[in-house]
Amino acid sequence: DRWVMMGLIGFSTGLVGFLLHQMISIISTLKWDNTQEYLTRSGLALAWVWATSIGLLLVMFGSAMVVILRPSAAGSGLPELIGFLNGTLVRHIFNVKTLAVKFVSCICAVSSGLPVGPEGPMIHMGSLIGAGMSQFKSDTLKFDIPFFQRFRNPEDRRNFISAGAAAGVASAFGAPVGGLLFAMEEVSSFWSMKLSWQVFFCCMVSTFTTDLFNSAFHNFKYQGQFGLFKTQSYIIFKVLESLDVNILMFIPTVVLGVLGGLLGGLFVFMNLKLARLRRAIISKVKQHWKKKALKIVEPCLIIILFSTASVLLPAAFNCSPYSCYLSGEKQSPQSYSPRCLVEEKGSQTEVDVSLYTCSPGIVIRDENDSIAFSNKTFNQVATLLFLTGEEAIQHLFSRQTHWEFNYLPLMTVLILYFTMACWTCGSNISSGLVVPMLFIGALYGRIIGMLLVSMFGVKSITTDEYWAWMDPGAFALIGAASFFGGVSRLTMSLTVIMMEITNDIQFLLPIMVAIMMAKWVGDFVTHPLYHALLEVKCIPFLDAEPVIVHEGKSVNLELFKTSDAMASPVHVLHSKESVSTIAQLLLDTTHGGFPVVKSGSGMENHQFIGLITRLELSVMLMNSCLFESADSTSEDQPDISQLDYQTVMAEKLVDPVAAEQLFHTYCEDPQYQDLYINLVPYVNVSAPAVPQYFSLHRTYIILRTLGLRHLTVVDGYNNVVGIITRKDLMGFQMEEKIGAVLANRLEGIR
Amino acid sequence: DRWVMMGLIGFSTGLVGFLLHQMISIISTLKWDNTQEYLTRSGLALAWVWATSIGLLLVMFGSAMVVILRPSAAGSGLPELIGFLNGTLVRHIFNVKTLAVKFVSCICAVSSGLPVGPEGPMIHMGSLIGAGMSQFKSDTLKFDIPFFQRFRNPEDRRNFISAGAAAGVASAFGAPVGGLLFAMEEVSSFWSMKLSWQVFFCCMVSTFTTDLFNSAFHNFKYQGQFGLFKTQSYIIFKVLESLDVNILMFIPTVVLGVLGGLLGGLFVFMNLKLARLRRAIISKVKQHWKKKALKIVEPCLIIILFSTASVLLPAAFNCSPYSCYLSGEKQSPQSYSPRCLVEEKGSQTEVDVSLYTCSPGIVIRDENDSIAFSNKTFNQVATLLFLTGEEAIQHLFSRQTHWEFNYLPLMTVLILYFTMACWTCGSNISSGLVVPMLFIGALYGRIIGMLLVSMFGVKSITTDEYWAWMDPGAFALIGAASFFGGVSRLTMSLTVIMMEITNDIQFLLPIMVAIMMAKWVGDFVTHPLYHALLEVKCIPFLDAEPVIVHEGKSVNLELFKTSDAMASPVHVLHSKESVSTIAQLLLDTTHGGFPVVKSGSGMENHQFIGLITRLELSVMLMNSCLFESADSTSEDQPDISQLDYQTVMAEKLVDPVAAEQLFHTYCEDPQYQDLYINLVPYVNVSAPAVPQYFSLHRTYIILRTLGLRHLTVVDGYNNVVGIITRKDLMGFQMEEKIGAVLANRLEGIR
């Protein structure tokens, strides 16, 4: 039953996550290893040609797939998902084709070296799997397996989609609890505690599957230890040296939080500007194929620029000494900077830094395996750009490596990455923002950490426990959290995700403070990214509580009546309505539902019975056996359910075009004016209605918490006077209407 | 504003947590250190006398305070809190006196050595602080500071109480995210994402405060390093040796989960039986003071028994060798068991085990600080019983200590602790169940771990990485999670709390599986503990979704009408009602609210206007200036708000006795039959109403999600026909009514 389905969704999502991870890892290893080899053997030019051409090829393919086959697979898909779960229908987002395109395009985008990550698409893919698995049928693939038919209702579908999205996060980050919280905090608009337990299971299975396979295989090669979960393969950014937190640490943490909020706001702002600019440019182009070409050219342009920068920029920086460990007499001071010799006992560099064109030198280790002598050098910028984003973040998070990166390289990479990531995120390729966000945050976090080191010197954990918190790697972690928070404005889910991907609970409090500050500051500057994108994409989204601003002040909706915001007059149907009227109504309007009122003469008798949806009306019109003449006594209800439940509850019309033609016939042929349908058996009598004097705030809450699309407004005698829909409660709509009401009131006072 | 208040609540709760922790730590250190000293110097008898008498003294004091001063401070206070936040008023739970009594009683109970923990009371205290701080006034202390008056409404109060409860968890466990999730999952019935962000902040501040002070002070002595957060002082059960997870590990994990569910169910079952038995016994005693004495005697009896067991039981067990490390020639085989010499290289014992009466021997360490020779011995049972519960759990969680505890000691302690904890938890002293739950779980978890070690031998992480997961300490951790899960049926909050108190993310998946299994199995056996206690305490609790069972099958409430469950006829008031009628109504009934209908003649005109509460009516009756004669034209509404908003919205009546006398006068004096009150300006027109044909399921959802107390039921013409309250929707009420409806239907078919 439901648990099996949750398990299946978790397993499939986990498997997809594993495949994605392995494919990306293979391709990017191939790319960067070869680039490094060309660089050392044949020089800069050939390396550039190789890196850029392979990147270009991948991006072109990935982008072309999206643009030509399925434009809805572009970007991360998160705003669409959030909009859908809030109650808006978005076309094509849950389609098998979208899943396939997204999968391939995401592999291409990430492995090509674009500043993107696989996490966002992974979430969308998870929800796609959730949507597809639970229905066990596909209109695109034309199959329909009669299992789990009882899940084919909107509520269960929505729940499984939420579960899939959560499983996507769980698989991408290896963070089951984080995934659950993410789905709860950001993705879903409706949530029950019962659901959270099932999603918990789903996330668990998903993480389990991904971890299990990732531990056993490396680049699809079996590692021999099936079932042993190696920490390094499933905790992405594992922190090795744990540090105790100090209260003084919260000063730079607050600075980082504020920076995160500001930079995050800037990022969102630039993103929106770019999205609008892109739309403006494309709308200027007339021909259809040129538009498409333009859309494909854009990511290609980005990859060329970014690949060039990645390969050539390191050449502008000097090589840095690999180690400052000098023990015994084997010193050779000329190969180190003077500062290195004076200050940095105890501070060293990671093993797997990027050499670029620097000399590997020789490394001599003493019997304790610590470095006795080394004149190995490495390139700082290459260590950040010459590999995948995730590896670069690991370098930035590394602790006890105070001088591994200096100011200039960090600043350079920060500026490059910030602009490029901002540009990429809106282009027509499947891409996620999480890795870039962490990367950018880690960069400026490390810069702040470096500032502290410059001011107070290197404090090692062994020599000075109380000051050991001054580690640039630690601040890189906090910075990453703050920028992620500043862009997405997530709170608790982000905290848990950061905790789960770094395995470092000791830094929980600083991370929380940074996220907190980033959200506070960020909320002053802009909307959160996903909500801003919802607006750009014109998806109506209802917040949990209404926030209406009129002339700079927020308005208390308790002081307004429902009738102030309702749409009126409203198209109503009588409980016994002529065929031609219904057909005409369906043709004239695009509303999704209509209130049904009691048949009767005169305006006094418009008692509200319930609601009927457009689809139900259409289905009824298609079945002419329902039609009856005017004088048949409908009150007797001789054959109460002439249509069975399944037919009326159809998910969509089989042939909308034919239906429309039929309705035209109904309208034009006068004989249908005397044929009636008795709507009573089909009306949803459990459709809520509110009186017109109801406070607007309450109305909003009812519509939102009960997840309604329409809310009928009645007067004191239960007569229909208006209707409230989602769109009537959208911010700008409300602001307009309430502005008018306020103006009237002012008028009245004068 | 709100943030300041959240910060204040967090800070105060954190401070209280710190004080509690330090006090308990001082007293119990004093107690156990002296006991050990008496034991070594003067023998068992004196040690027993000392331990028992000091425990008895503490328990007597703590219990007497609860019983005499404030019975509502007994137990953990969680069921009452959950009930309150679900919408039921529980007397005295948010009172300054309760806070003080709870604080002292909790210190006494925990430090006396009873099998209880401070976590449950800490949660209640947090919510008390939240309730008190946000109102800034106290009826008991007779003060009323005019700050934050705008928080004096039920919604904000409820939110601050949730926040306080979350802060309590955050402070008690050092788990800010866990606290937030706990409040969300278990404590609150209403939750919004906006609230979760504020609670997040509150928890952060709370944990921060507790950690900061706990790091800086030890037994109230300043440690010299203010601001340095030492890991060991704020991560309660820190796991030191991390182990990789293996897929084979999930087999014993599932076993543990099932065991957790079963034993947890047994625990709940016994708890309920005991609670009923206790009530039956106490109700047999007639005199008031005897009842009280009995209530005080019970915990005293428990402490005498438990203290005796703790001190005397270890004497029945032999001493165990301290170490199996034998390096070089300094061996002396005769002092070790043969198995120890053969198998257990790499397995050792913790440093701080309890000696009891065993010989300390001598310990010789070689230059690498590993033990070269030792004939030190220790007592296994004393290591579990001769200290506080938290320390004992740390011993059980310790890794690489395969043979530290053997089967027999573990089983003995398990049985003792299980029964004692079960008994204590319902007695009249302020006590929490978390530490006992973790302890019991860790005990059987370690037994299962031992079984594996017995079967497959000791596998050390250095010698055999793939099998290193077979560590009894690791299974103790999983067992603790499973038992906690089996009793409380928490899922995600428990996972996060376990993660935060152990700092071991690698074990996330096994812990999740164990919790999952425990919940599944447990749900087959009994209700979760807190919900079962809600039933025992007769607090009506509405679940998020209705579960109604009729004749063994669950009933689909969509198939029933609201009118099937509503209470009818209902007391209605007319918009213009005579004073005597209102007074009579208030005296005759105890309902909290009444529907108001339009004035008019005949039954046809009962149009529903809105709802008015008992309190509002009472306040109006107290203000005779509102009374008007029958013929005054109320429709004109000459003076629309004769009473200002503040007066009508009073929180409670100033003098209920005087009010009642006044109402009697109104009823008896005929002059008031001709005096009327116009209710219209005071009616809440935003009170929802549902039609009588509405599906019962929907009605339940509306009442529950909107958090209503009354829901008026109207017919198609908006005439009041009935009312639905929380009590009408309680499980047994519904089952009764629906049973009647079903019987009628069956009748109809025949």
Short mmCIF file of N, CA and C in Angstrom, two decimals, chain A residues 3 176-177 180-181 184 193 197 200-201 204 208 212 226-229 231 234 238 244-247 250 466 491-492 495-496 499-500 503 505-506 508-509 512-513 516 519-520 523 598 607 685-688 693-695 698 702 705-706 708 716-718, chain B residues 3 176-177 180-181 184-185 193 197 200-201 204 208 212 225-229 231 234 244-247 250 466 491-492 495-496 499-500 503 505-506 508-509 512-513 516 519-520 523 598 607 685-688 693-695 698 702 705-706 708 716-718:
data_model
loop_
_atom_site.label_atom_id
_atom_site.label_comp_id
_atom_site.label_asym_id
_atom_site.label_seq_id
_atom_site.Cartn_x
_atom_site.Cartn_y
_atom_site.Cartn_z
N TRP A 3 2.98 2.49 2.05
CA TRP A 3 4.39 2.36 2.44
C TRP A 3 5.22 1.76 1.33
N PRO A 176 18.88 12.56 4.83
CA PRO A 176 17.46 12.19 4.87
C PRO A 176 16.60 13.15 5.68
N VAL A 177 17.08 13.55 6.85
CA VAL A 177 16.25 14.45 7.66
C VAL A 177 16.18 15.83 6.99
N LEU A 180 13.56 15.73 4.29
CA LEU A 180 12.22 15.81 4.85
C LEU A 180 11.88 17.25 5.22
N LEU A 181 12.80 17.91 5.90
CA LEU A 181 12.53 19.26 6.35
C LEU A 181 12.45 20.22 5.18
N MET A 184 9.18 20.01 3.69
CA MET A 184 8.18 20.58 4.57
C MET A 184 8.25 22.10 4.55
N MET A 193 1.28 15.78 9.71
CA MET A 193 2.28 15.02 10.45
C MET A 193 2.32 13.56 9.99
N TRP A 197 5.77 11.36 8.44
CA TRP A 197 6.30 10.07 8.81
C TRP A 197 6.57 9.21 7.57
N PHE A 200 9.54 10.58 5.76
CA PHE A 200 10.71 10.16 6.52
C PHE A 200 11.22 8.80 6.02
N PHE A 201 10.31 7.89 5.88
CA PHE A 201 10.66 6.56 5.37
C PHE A 201 11.21 6.64 3.96
N MET A 204 14.63 7.96 3.91
CA MET A 204 15.56 7.00 4.44
C MET A 204 15.96 6.00 3.37
N PHE A 208 19.64 5.62 1.70
CA PHE A 208 20.22 4.29 1.85
C PHE A 208 20.66 3.75 0.50
N LEU A 212 24.50 3.19 -0.43
CA LEU A 212 24.92 1.80 -0.61
C LEU A 212 25.66 1.64 -1.92
N PHE A 226 31.02 -4.49 -0.82
CA PHE A 226 29.60 -4.17 -0.92
C PHE A 226 28.99 -4.11 0.47
N GLY A 227 28.29 -3.02 0.71
CA GLY A 227 27.57 -2.93 1.97
C GLY A 227 28.30 -2.14 3.03
N LEU A 228 29.59 -1.86 2.83
CA LEU A 228 30.29 -1.05 3.82
C LEU A 228 30.15 0.41 3.43
N PHE A 229 29.49 1.19 4.27
CA PHE A 229 29.25 2.59 3.95
C PHE A 229 30.48 3.39 4.35
N THR A 231 32.52 6.53 4.99
CA THR A 231 32.11 7.89 5.33
C THR A 231 32.41 8.86 4.20
N TYR A 234 29.85 9.13 1.36
CA TYR A 234 28.47 9.59 1.46
C TYR A 234 28.27 10.83 2.30
N LYS A 238 32.82 16.17 4.36
CA LYS A 238 33.14 15.74 5.72
C LYS A 238 34.23 16.63 6.32
N ASP A 244 36.41 23.26 18.80
CA ASP A 244 35.45 23.73 19.78
C ASP A 244 35.02 25.14 19.42
N VAL A 245 33.78 25.42 19.73
CA VAL A 245 33.24 26.74 19.41
C VAL A 245 33.58 27.69 20.56
N ASN A 246 33.86 28.91 20.19
CA ASN A 246 34.15 29.92 21.20
C ASN A 246 33.17 31.06 21.05
N ILE A 247 32.88 31.72 22.14
CA ILE A 247 31.87 32.77 22.06
C ILE A 247 32.34 33.92 21.19
N PHE A 250 31.37 34.27 17.47
CA PHE A 250 30.08 34.74 16.96
C PHE A 250 30.18 36.15 16.37
N TYR A 466 42.25 27.73 23.09
CA TYR A 466 41.21 28.75 23.24
C TYR A 466 41.02 29.56 21.97
N THR A 491 15.62 27.96 6.71
CA THR A 491 16.20 28.03 8.05
C THR A 491 16.51 26.63 8.57
N MET A 492 15.48 25.96 9.07
CA MET A 492 15.80 24.73 9.78
C MET A 492 16.26 23.63 8.83
N THR A 495 19.86 24.24 8.06
CA THR A 495 20.72 23.90 9.20
C THR A 495 20.97 22.40 9.23
N VAL A 496 19.89 21.64 9.09
CA VAL A 496 20.05 20.19 9.17
C VAL A 496 20.85 19.68 7.99
N MET A 499 24.43 20.34 8.57
CA MET A 499 24.92 19.42 9.59
C MET A 499 25.17 18.05 8.98
N GLU A 500 24.25 17.62 8.12
CA GLU A 500 24.37 16.27 7.59
C GLU A 500 25.46 16.17 6.51
N ASN A 503 28.89 16.56 8.74
CA ASN A 503 29.11 15.68 9.88
C ASN A 503 29.73 16.44 11.04
N ILE A 505 28.55 18.52 14.14
CA ILE A 505 27.48 19.08 14.95
C ILE A 505 27.99 20.18 15.86
N GLN A 506 29.28 20.20 16.10
CA GLN A 506 29.80 21.22 17.01
C GLN A 506 29.61 22.63 16.47
N LEU A 508 27.06 23.67 14.97
CA LEU A 508 25.64 23.91 14.80
C LEU A 508 25.25 25.33 15.16
N LEU A 509 25.69 25.80 16.31
CA LEU A 509 25.26 27.12 16.77
C LEU A 509 25.76 28.24 15.85
N MET A 512 23.71 28.18 12.75
CA MET A 512 22.36 28.69 12.97
C MET A 512 22.36 30.21 13.02
N VAL A 513 23.34 30.77 13.73
CA VAL A 513 23.39 32.23 13.84
C VAL A 513 23.59 32.85 12.45
N MET A 516 20.42 32.60 10.41
CA MET A 516 19.46 33.55 11.00
C MET A 516 19.71 34.98 10.51
N LYS A 519 19.05 35.46 6.84
CA LYS A 519 17.63 35.55 6.51
C LYS A 519 17.07 36.91 6.90
N TRP A 520 17.43 37.39 8.09
CA TRP A 520 16.93 38.69 8.52
C TRP A 520 17.33 39.79 7.54
N ASP A 523 15.84 39.35 4.00
CA ASP A 523 14.42 39.67 3.86
C ASP A 523 14.19 41.17 3.74
N LYS A 598 -30.35 26.82 -5.99
CA LYS A 598 -31.66 26.20 -6.12
C LYS A 598 -32.41 26.79 -7.29
N GLN A 607 -30.52 30.25 -3.26
CA GLN A 607 -29.85 29.50 -2.21
C GLN A 607 -28.73 28.62 -2.76
N VAL A 685 -21.68 18.99 -2.39
CA VAL A 685 -22.35 19.78 -1.36
C VAL A 685 -21.42 20.16 -0.23
N SER A 686 -20.24 19.56 -0.21
CA SER A 686 -19.30 19.89 0.86
C SER A 686 -18.38 21.05 0.47
N ALA A 687 -18.80 21.84 -0.50
CA ALA A 687 -18.00 23.01 -0.85
C ALA A 687 -18.32 24.11 0.15
N PRO A 688 -17.31 24.62 0.83
CA PRO A 688 -17.60 25.63 1.85
C PRO A 688 -18.04 26.95 1.24
N TYR A 693 -20.03 39.20 5.10
CA TYR A 693 -19.48 40.09 6.13
C TYR A 693 -18.31 39.47 6.88
N PHE A 694 -17.98 38.25 6.50
CA PHE A 694 -16.83 37.56 7.06
C PHE A 694 -15.58 38.41 6.89
N SER A 695 -14.69 38.34 7.90
CA SER A 695 -13.47 39.14 7.75
C SER A 695 -12.60 38.54 6.64
N ARG A 698 -9.85 36.02 7.69
CA ARG A 698 -10.35 34.68 7.93
C ARG A 698 -10.61 33.94 6.62
N ILE A 702 -9.03 30.44 5.51
CA ILE A 702 -9.84 29.26 5.17
C ILE A 702 -9.45 28.74 3.80
N THR A 705 -5.70 27.30 4.14
CA THR A 705 -5.44 26.11 4.95
C THR A 705 -6.24 24.91 4.45
N LEU A 706 -7.41 25.17 3.90
CA LEU A 706 -8.18 24.03 3.39
C LEU A 706 -7.80 23.70 1.96
N LEU A 708 -8.38 25.29 -0.97
CA LEU A 708 -9.50 25.40 -1.91
C LEU A 708 -9.09 26.18 -3.15
N GLY A 716 -26.76 36.72 4.03
CA GLY A 716 -27.35 36.15 5.24
C GLY A 716 -28.40 35.08 4.98
N TYR A 717 -28.97 35.08 3.77
CA TYR A 717 -30.01 34.08 3.46
C TYR A 717 -29.47 32.96 2.59
N ASN A 718 -28.14 32.83 2.59
CA ASN A 718 -27.50 31.77 1.83
C ASN A 718 -27.66 31.94 0.33
N TRP B 3 10.51 39.07 18.18
CA TRP B 3 11.84 38.45 18.22
C TRP B 3 12.49 38.64 19.58
N PRO B 176 19.12 22.18 19.49
CA PRO B 176 18.19 23.22 19.04
C PRO B 176 17.25 22.78 17.93
N VAL B 177 17.78 22.08 16.94
CA VAL B 177 16.91 21.65 15.85
C VAL B 177 15.95 20.57 16.33
N LEU B 180 13.06 22.20 18.14
CA LEU B 180 12.11 22.76 17.18
C LEU B 180 11.22 21.66 16.60
N LEU B 181 11.84 20.57 16.19
CA LEU B 181 11.06 19.50 15.57
C LEU B 181 10.16 18.82 16.59
N MET B 184 7.17 20.79 17.05
CA MET B 184 6.34 20.72 15.85
C MET B 184 5.62 19.39 15.77
N GLU B 185 6.36 18.31 16.04
CA GLU B 185 5.80 16.98 15.81
C GLU B 185 4.86 16.54 16.93
N MET B 193 4.73 27.89 9.28
CA MET B 193 6.14 27.98 8.95
C MET B 193 6.76 29.25 9.52
N TRP B 197 10.21 29.53 12.22
CA TRP B 197 11.42 30.34 12.12
C TRP B 197 11.69 31.03 13.45
N PHE B 200 12.84 28.52 15.96
CA PHE B 200 14.24 28.22 15.62
C PHE B 200 15.17 29.17 16.36
N PHE B 201 14.86 30.44 16.30
CA PHE B 201 15.67 31.45 16.98
C PHE B 201 15.65 31.22 18.48
N MET B 204 17.73 28.37 19.47
CA MET B 204 19.14 28.68 19.31
C MET B 204 19.63 29.43 20.53
N PHE B 208 22.30 28.06 23.24
CA PHE B 208 23.48 28.89 23.38
C PHE B 208 23.70 29.25 24.85
N LEU B 212 26.81 27.87 26.93
CA LEU B 212 27.79 28.87 27.34
C LEU B 212 28.07 28.75 28.83
N GLN B 225 37.70 29.52 31.37
CA GLN B 225 37.68 29.69 29.92
C GLN B 225 36.28 30.07 29.47
N PHE B 226 35.85 31.23 29.88
CA PHE B 226 34.51 31.66 29.53
C PHE B 226 34.39 31.79 28.01
N GLY B 227 33.35 31.19 27.48
CA GLY B 227 33.10 31.36 26.06
C GLY B 227 33.61 30.23 25.20
N LEU B 228 34.45 29.37 25.76
CA LEU B 228 34.90 28.23 24.97
C LEU B 228 33.93 27.07 25.19
N PHE B 229 33.26 26.66 24.14
CA PHE B 229 32.27 25.60 24.26
C PHE B 229 32.98 24.26 24.19
N THR B 231 33.24 20.47 23.93
CA THR B 231 32.33 19.48 23.39
C THR B 231 31.75 18.59 24.47
N TYR B 234 28.68 19.92 26.36
CA TYR B 234 27.37 20.20 25.81
C TYR B 234 26.84 19.15 24.85
N ASP B 244 32.14 2.98 10.58
CA ASP B 244 31.40 2.98 9.32
C ASP B 244 30.23 2.03 9.41
N VAL B 245 29.17 2.40 8.71
CA VAL B 245 27.98 1.56 8.73
C VAL B 245 28.11 0.47 7.69
N ASN B 246 27.62 -0.69 8.01
CA ASN B 246 27.66 -1.79 7.06
C ASN B 246 26.24 -2.28 6.81
N ILE B 247 26.00 -2.79 5.63
CA ILE B 247 24.63 -3.18 5.31
C ILE B 247 24.16 -4.33 6.20
N PHE B 250 22.07 -3.82 9.42
CA PHE B 250 20.65 -3.53 9.47
C PHE B 250 19.84 -4.73 9.94
N TYR B 466 35.88 -4.13 7.88
CA TYR B 466 34.59 -4.49 7.33
C TYR B 466 33.63 -4.98 8.41
N THR B 491 9.26 10.47 15.43
CA THR B 491 10.11 10.01 14.32
C THR B 491 11.23 11.01 14.04
N MET B 492 10.89 12.05 13.31
CA MET B 492 11.98 12.89 12.84
C MET B 492 12.62 13.68 13.98
N THR B 495 14.98 11.38 15.72
CA THR B 495 16.20 11.17 14.94
C THR B 495 17.17 12.31 15.12
N VAL B 496 16.65 13.54 14.98
CA VAL B 496 17.53 14.69 15.08
C VAL B 496 18.08 14.83 16.50
N MET B 499 20.82 12.41 16.95
CA MET B 499 21.98 12.87 16.20
C MET B 499 22.69 13.96 16.98
N GLU B 500 21.90 14.87 17.54
CA GLU B 500 22.52 16.01 18.21
C GLU B 500 23.12 15.64 19.56
N ASN B 503 26.39 13.36 18.44
CA ASN B 503 27.35 13.91 17.49
C ASN B 503 27.83 12.85 16.51
N ILE B 505 26.76 11.40 13.03
CA ILE B 505 25.85 11.39 11.89
C ILE B 505 25.97 10.10 11.11
N GLN B 506 27.08 9.41 11.26
CA GLN B 506 27.26 8.20 10.46
C GLN B 506 26.23 7.14 10.80
N LEU B 508 23.20 7.68 11.38
CA LEU B 508 21.87 8.21 11.09
C LEU B 508 20.94 7.14 10.51
N LEU B 509 21.41 6.42 9.51
CA LEU B 509 20.53 5.46 8.84
C LEU B 509 20.10 4.33 9.77
N MET B 512 17.54 5.67 12.10
CA MET B 512 16.26 5.88 11.44
C MET B 512 15.51 4.57 11.28
N VAL B 513 16.21 3.55 10.84
CA VAL B 513 15.55 2.25 10.64
C VAL B 513 14.98 1.74 11.96
N MET B 516 11.91 3.74 12.98
CA MET B 516 10.84 3.37 12.06
C MET B 516 10.18 2.06 12.48
N LYS B 519 8.31 2.27 15.71
CA LYS B 519 7.01 2.94 15.60
C LYS B 519 5.99 2.02 14.96
N TRP B 520 6.40 1.34 13.90
CA TRP B 520 5.45 0.43 13.23
C TRP B 520 4.93 -0.62 14.20
N ASP B 523 2.88 0.80 17.14
CA ASP B 523 1.53 1.25 16.82
C ASP B 523 0.54 0.09 16.75
N LYS B 598 -30.91 36.13 13.84
CA LYS B 598 -31.67 37.36 13.62
C LYS B 598 -32.94 37.36 14.45
N GLN B 607 -32.01 33.06 10.93
CA GLN B 607 -30.77 33.25 10.18
C GLN B 607 -29.58 33.46 11.11
N VAL B 685 -18.87 38.02 13.70
CA VAL B 685 -19.52 37.60 12.44
C VAL B 685 -18.62 36.69 11.64
N SER B 686 -17.35 36.59 12.02
CA SER B 686 -16.44 35.72 11.27
C SER B 686 -16.43 34.30 11.81
N ALA B 687 -17.44 33.92 12.55
CA ALA B 687 -17.52 32.54 13.01
C ALA B 687 -18.05 31.68 11.87
N PRO B 688 -17.33 30.65 11.49
CA PRO B 688 -17.77 29.85 10.35
C PRO B 688 -19.00 29.01 10.69
N TYR B 693 -25.74 19.28 5.39
CA TYR B 693 -25.45 18.15 4.51
C TYR B 693 -23.96 18.01 4.20
N PHE B 694 -23.20 18.91 4.77
CA PHE B 694 -21.75 18.86 4.63
C PHE B 694 -21.23 17.50 5.09
N SER B 695 -20.17 17.00 4.43
CA SER B 695 -19.64 15.70 4.86
C SER B 695 -18.98 15.86 6.22
N ARG B 698 -15.16 16.51 6.25
CA ARG B 698 -14.79 17.90 5.98
C ARG B 698 -15.01 18.77 7.22
N ILE B 702 -12.28 21.03 9.04
CA ILE B 702 -12.43 22.47 9.22
C ILE B 702 -12.25 22.84 10.68
N THR B 705 -8.38 22.08 11.61
CA THR B 705 -7.32 22.90 11.01
C THR B 705 -7.50 24.37 11.34
N LEU B 706 -8.74 24.82 11.49
CA LEU B 706 -8.93 26.22 11.83
C LEU B 706 -8.89 26.43 13.34
N LEU B 708 -11.07 25.64 15.81
CA LEU B 708 -12.28 26.23 16.36
C LEU B 708 -12.73 25.46 17.60
N GLY B 716 -30.19 24.95 4.62
CA GLY B 716 -30.00 25.62 3.34
C GLY B 716 -30.38 27.09 3.35
N TYR B 717 -31.20 27.51 4.33
CA TYR B 717 -31.60 28.91 4.40
C TYR B 717 -30.83 29.66 5.47
N ASN B 718 -29.71 29.07 5.91
CA ASN B 718 -28.86 29.71 6.90
C ASN B 718 -29.53 29.79 8.26
#
